[in-house]
CSV table of C-alpha atoms and ligand atoms in Angstrom, one decimal:
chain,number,residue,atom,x,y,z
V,647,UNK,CA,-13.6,55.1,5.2
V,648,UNK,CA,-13.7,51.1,5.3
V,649,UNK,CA,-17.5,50.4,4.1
V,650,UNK,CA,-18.8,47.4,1.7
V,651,UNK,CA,-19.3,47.5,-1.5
V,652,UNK,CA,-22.7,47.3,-2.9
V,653,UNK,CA,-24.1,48.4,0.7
V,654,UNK,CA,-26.4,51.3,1.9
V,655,UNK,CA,-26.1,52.8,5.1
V,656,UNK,CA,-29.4,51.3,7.4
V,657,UNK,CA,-28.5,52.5,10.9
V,658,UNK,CA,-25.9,55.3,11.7
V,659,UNK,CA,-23.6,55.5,14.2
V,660,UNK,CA,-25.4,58.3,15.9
V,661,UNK,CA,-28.7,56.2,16.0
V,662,UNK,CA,-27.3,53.1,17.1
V,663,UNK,CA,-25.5,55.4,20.5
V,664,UNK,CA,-28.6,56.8,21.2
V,665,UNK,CA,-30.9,53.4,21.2
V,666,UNK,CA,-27.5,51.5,23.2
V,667,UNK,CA,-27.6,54.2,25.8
V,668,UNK,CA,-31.7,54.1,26.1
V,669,UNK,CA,-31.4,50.0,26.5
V,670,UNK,CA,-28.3,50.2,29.4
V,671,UNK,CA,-30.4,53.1,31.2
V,672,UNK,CA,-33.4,50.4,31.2
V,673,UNK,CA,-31.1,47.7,32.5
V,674,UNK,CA,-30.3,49.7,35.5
V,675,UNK,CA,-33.4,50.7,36.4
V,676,UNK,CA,-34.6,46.8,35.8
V,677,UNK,CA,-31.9,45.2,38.0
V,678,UNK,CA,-31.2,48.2,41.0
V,679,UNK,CA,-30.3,45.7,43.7
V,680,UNK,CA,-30.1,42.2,41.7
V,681,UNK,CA,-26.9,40.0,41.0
V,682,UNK,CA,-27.3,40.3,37.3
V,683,UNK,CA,-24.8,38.3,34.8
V,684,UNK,CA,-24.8,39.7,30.9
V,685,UNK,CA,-23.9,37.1,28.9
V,686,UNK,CA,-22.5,37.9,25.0
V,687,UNK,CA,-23.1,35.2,22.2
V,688,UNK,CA,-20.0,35.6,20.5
V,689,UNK,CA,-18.9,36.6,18.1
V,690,UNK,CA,-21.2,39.0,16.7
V,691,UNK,CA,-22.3,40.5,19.8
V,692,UNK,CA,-18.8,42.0,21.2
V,693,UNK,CA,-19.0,45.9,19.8
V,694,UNK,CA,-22.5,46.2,21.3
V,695,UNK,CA,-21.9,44.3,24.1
V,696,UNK,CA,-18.8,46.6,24.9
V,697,UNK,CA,-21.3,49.4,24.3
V,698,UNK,CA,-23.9,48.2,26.4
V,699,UNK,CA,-22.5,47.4,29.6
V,700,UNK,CA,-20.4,50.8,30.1
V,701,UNK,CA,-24.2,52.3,30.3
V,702,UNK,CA,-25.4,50.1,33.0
V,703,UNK,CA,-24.6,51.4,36.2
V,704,UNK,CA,-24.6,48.5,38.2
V,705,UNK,CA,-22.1,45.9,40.0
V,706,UNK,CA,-22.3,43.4,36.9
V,707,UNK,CA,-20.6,40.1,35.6
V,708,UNK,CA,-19.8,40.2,32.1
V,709,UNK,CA,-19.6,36.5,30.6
V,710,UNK,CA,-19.4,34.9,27.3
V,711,UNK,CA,-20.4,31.8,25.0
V,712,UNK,CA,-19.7,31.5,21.2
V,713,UNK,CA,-21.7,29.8,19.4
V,714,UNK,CA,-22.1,29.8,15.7
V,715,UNK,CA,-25.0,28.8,13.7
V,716,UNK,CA,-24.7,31.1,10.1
V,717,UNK,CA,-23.0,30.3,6.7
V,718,UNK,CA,-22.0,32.8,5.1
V,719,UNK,CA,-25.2,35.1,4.2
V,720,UNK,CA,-27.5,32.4,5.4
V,721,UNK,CA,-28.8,30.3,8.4
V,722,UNK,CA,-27.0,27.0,8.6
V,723,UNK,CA,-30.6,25.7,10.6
V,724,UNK,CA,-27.5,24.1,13.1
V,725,UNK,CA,-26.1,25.7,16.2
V,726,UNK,CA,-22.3,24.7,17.0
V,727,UNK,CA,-20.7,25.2,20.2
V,728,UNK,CA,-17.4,26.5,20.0
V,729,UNK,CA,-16.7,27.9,23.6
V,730,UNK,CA,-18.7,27.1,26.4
V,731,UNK,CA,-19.6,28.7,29.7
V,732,UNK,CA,-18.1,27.8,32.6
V,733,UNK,CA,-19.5,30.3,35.3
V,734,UNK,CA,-22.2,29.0,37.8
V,735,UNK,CA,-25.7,31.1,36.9
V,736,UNK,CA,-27.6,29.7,40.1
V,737,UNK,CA,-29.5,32.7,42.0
V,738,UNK,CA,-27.7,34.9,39.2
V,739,UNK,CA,-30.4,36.8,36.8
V,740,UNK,CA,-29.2,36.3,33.1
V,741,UNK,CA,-29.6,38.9,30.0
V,742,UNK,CA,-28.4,37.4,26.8
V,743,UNK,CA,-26.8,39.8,24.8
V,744,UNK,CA,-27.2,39.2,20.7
V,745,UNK,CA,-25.9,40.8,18.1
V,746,UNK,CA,-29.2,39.7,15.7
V,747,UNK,CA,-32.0,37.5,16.3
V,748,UNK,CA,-32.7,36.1,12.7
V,749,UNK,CA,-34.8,32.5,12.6
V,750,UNK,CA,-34.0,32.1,16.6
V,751,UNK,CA,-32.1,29.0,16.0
V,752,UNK,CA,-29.4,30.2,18.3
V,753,UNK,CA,-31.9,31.5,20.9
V,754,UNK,CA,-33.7,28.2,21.3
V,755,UNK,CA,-30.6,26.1,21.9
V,756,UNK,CA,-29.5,29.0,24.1
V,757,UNK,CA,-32.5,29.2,26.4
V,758,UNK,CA,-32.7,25.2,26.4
V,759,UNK,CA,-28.9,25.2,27.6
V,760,UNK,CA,-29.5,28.1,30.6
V,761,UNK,CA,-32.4,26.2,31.7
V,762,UNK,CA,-30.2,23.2,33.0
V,763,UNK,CA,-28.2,25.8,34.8
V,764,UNK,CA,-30.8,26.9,37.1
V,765,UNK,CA,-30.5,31.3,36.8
V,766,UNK,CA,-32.9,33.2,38.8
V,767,UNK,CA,-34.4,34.7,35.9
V,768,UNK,CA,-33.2,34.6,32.2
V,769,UNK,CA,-34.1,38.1,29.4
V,770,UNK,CA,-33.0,38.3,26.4
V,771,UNK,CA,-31.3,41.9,24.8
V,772,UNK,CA,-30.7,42.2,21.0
V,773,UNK,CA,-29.4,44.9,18.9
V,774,UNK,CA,-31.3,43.5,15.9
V,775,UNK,CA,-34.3,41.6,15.3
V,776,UNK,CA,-36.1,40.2,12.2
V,777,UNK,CA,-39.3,39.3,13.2
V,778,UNK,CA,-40.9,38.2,9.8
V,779,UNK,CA,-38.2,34.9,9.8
V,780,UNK,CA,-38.2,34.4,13.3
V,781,UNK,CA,-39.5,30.5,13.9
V,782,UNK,CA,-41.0,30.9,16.9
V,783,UNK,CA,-42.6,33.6,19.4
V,784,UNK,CA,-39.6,35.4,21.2
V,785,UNK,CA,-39.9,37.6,23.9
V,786,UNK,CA,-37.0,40.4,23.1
V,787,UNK,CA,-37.0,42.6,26.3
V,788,UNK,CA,-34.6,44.6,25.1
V,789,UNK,CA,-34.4,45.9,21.6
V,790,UNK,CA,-32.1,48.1,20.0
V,791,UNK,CA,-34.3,48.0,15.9
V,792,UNK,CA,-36.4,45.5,14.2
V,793,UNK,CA,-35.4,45.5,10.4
V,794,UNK,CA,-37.2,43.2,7.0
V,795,UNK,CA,-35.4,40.1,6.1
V,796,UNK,CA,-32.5,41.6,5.0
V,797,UNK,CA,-28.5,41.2,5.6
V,798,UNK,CA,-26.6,43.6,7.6
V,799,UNK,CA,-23.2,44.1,8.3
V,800,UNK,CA,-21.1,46.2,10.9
V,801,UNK,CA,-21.2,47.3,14.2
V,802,UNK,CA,-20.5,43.9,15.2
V,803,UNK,CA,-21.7,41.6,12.2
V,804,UNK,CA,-20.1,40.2,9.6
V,805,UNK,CA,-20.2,38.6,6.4
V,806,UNK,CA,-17.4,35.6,6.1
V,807,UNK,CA,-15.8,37.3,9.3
V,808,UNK,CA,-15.5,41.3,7.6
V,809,UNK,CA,-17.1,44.5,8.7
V,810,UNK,CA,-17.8,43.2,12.2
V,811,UNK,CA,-15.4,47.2,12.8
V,812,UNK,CA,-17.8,49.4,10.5
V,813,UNK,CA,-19.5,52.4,12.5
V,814,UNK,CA,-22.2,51.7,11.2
V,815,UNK,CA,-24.9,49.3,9.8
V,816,UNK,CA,-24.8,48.7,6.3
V,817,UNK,CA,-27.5,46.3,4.3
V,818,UNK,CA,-25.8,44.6,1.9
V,819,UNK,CA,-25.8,43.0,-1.1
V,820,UNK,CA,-24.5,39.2,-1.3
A,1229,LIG,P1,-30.4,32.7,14.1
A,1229,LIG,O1,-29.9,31.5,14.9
A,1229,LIG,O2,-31.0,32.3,12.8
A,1229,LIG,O3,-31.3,33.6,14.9
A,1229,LIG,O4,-29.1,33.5,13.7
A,1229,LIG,C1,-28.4,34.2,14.6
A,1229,LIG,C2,-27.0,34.5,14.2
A,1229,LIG,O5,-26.9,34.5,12.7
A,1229,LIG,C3,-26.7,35.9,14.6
A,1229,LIG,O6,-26.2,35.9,15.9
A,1229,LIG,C4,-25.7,36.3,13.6
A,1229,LIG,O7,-24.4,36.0,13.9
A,1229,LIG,C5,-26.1,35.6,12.3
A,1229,LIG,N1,-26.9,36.5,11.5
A,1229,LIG,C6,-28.2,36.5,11.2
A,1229,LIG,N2,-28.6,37.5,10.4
A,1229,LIG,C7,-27.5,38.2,10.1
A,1229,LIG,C8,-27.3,39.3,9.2
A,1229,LIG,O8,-28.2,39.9,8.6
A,1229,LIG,N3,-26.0,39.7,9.2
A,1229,LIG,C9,-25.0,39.1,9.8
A,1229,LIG,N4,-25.1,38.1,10.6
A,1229,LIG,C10,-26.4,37.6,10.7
A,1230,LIG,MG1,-23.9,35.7,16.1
């Protein structure tokens, strides 16, 4: 099987389904009735975003931005747009959909973009958190595991654009 080398296995694929089910079950209990948009930061957010949204049961939009804001195995402390979004958000409610929420650099210029757009209501859904680097306070409404200041790969992330198709999540070595 493709893994990376020096790597451990931190989450298995049979972990990460069951938390991704628990968090799109939420979702359509949270949002019965609303016009709800999920928007994926790309790229690292694709696998779980494809994931996520086939477990909520509701009449959805599924959008996307890519931003980029990491260097290799560290935070660049910028955030570069690379593909905007182009879909009107007013009287929509928002969930931003993350593959990691590391210092929160992306989620600040994120949340300060969406507020010029004028959504009905704007949550925020991550597969990952590290609180202990996080910059700010962030409200995480939906979390799928909160791990140390370490770096991960797989299901989704990547280090220099490899792993992002491993099963599972690996901590590795760089
Ligand atoms: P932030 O802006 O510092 O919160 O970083 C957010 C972005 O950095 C994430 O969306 C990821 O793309 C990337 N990132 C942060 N930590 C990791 C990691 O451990 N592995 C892979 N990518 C990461
Ligand atoms: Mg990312």
């Amino acid at each position: 099987m493709n893994e990376p080398k020096n790597s451990s296995i931190l989450f298995h694929e049979h972990a990460i389904k069951e938390v991704v089910a628990k968090i799109g079950l939420q979702i359509t209990t949270d949002y019965k009735g609303r016009s709800l948009v999920v928007l994926g930061v790309l790229k690292g957010s694709f696998v779980f975003l494809a994931d996520l949204i086939r477990h909520i049961d509701l009449d959805i939009e599924t959008e996307f931005i890519q931003l980029a804001s990491y260097d290799g195995a560290k935070s660049s402390g910028k955030v570069t747009l690379n593909a905007p979004l182009k879909t009107d958000l007013r009287n929509h409610h928002v969930i931003i959909v993350e593959d990691i929420i590391d210092t929160g650099t992306t989620l600040d210029y994120l949340l300060a973009m969406l507020k010029g757009k004028g959504p009905a209501s704007v949550r925020v859904c991550a597969f990952l958190s590290k609180p202990s680097v996080h910059k700010n306070r962030y409200t995480i409404d939906y979390q799928g595991f909160e791990i140390a200041n370490e770096f991960v790969v797989g299901y989704g992330l990547d280090y220099r654009g490899r792993y992002r198709n491993c099963r599972h999540v690996y901590q590795i070595k760089v």
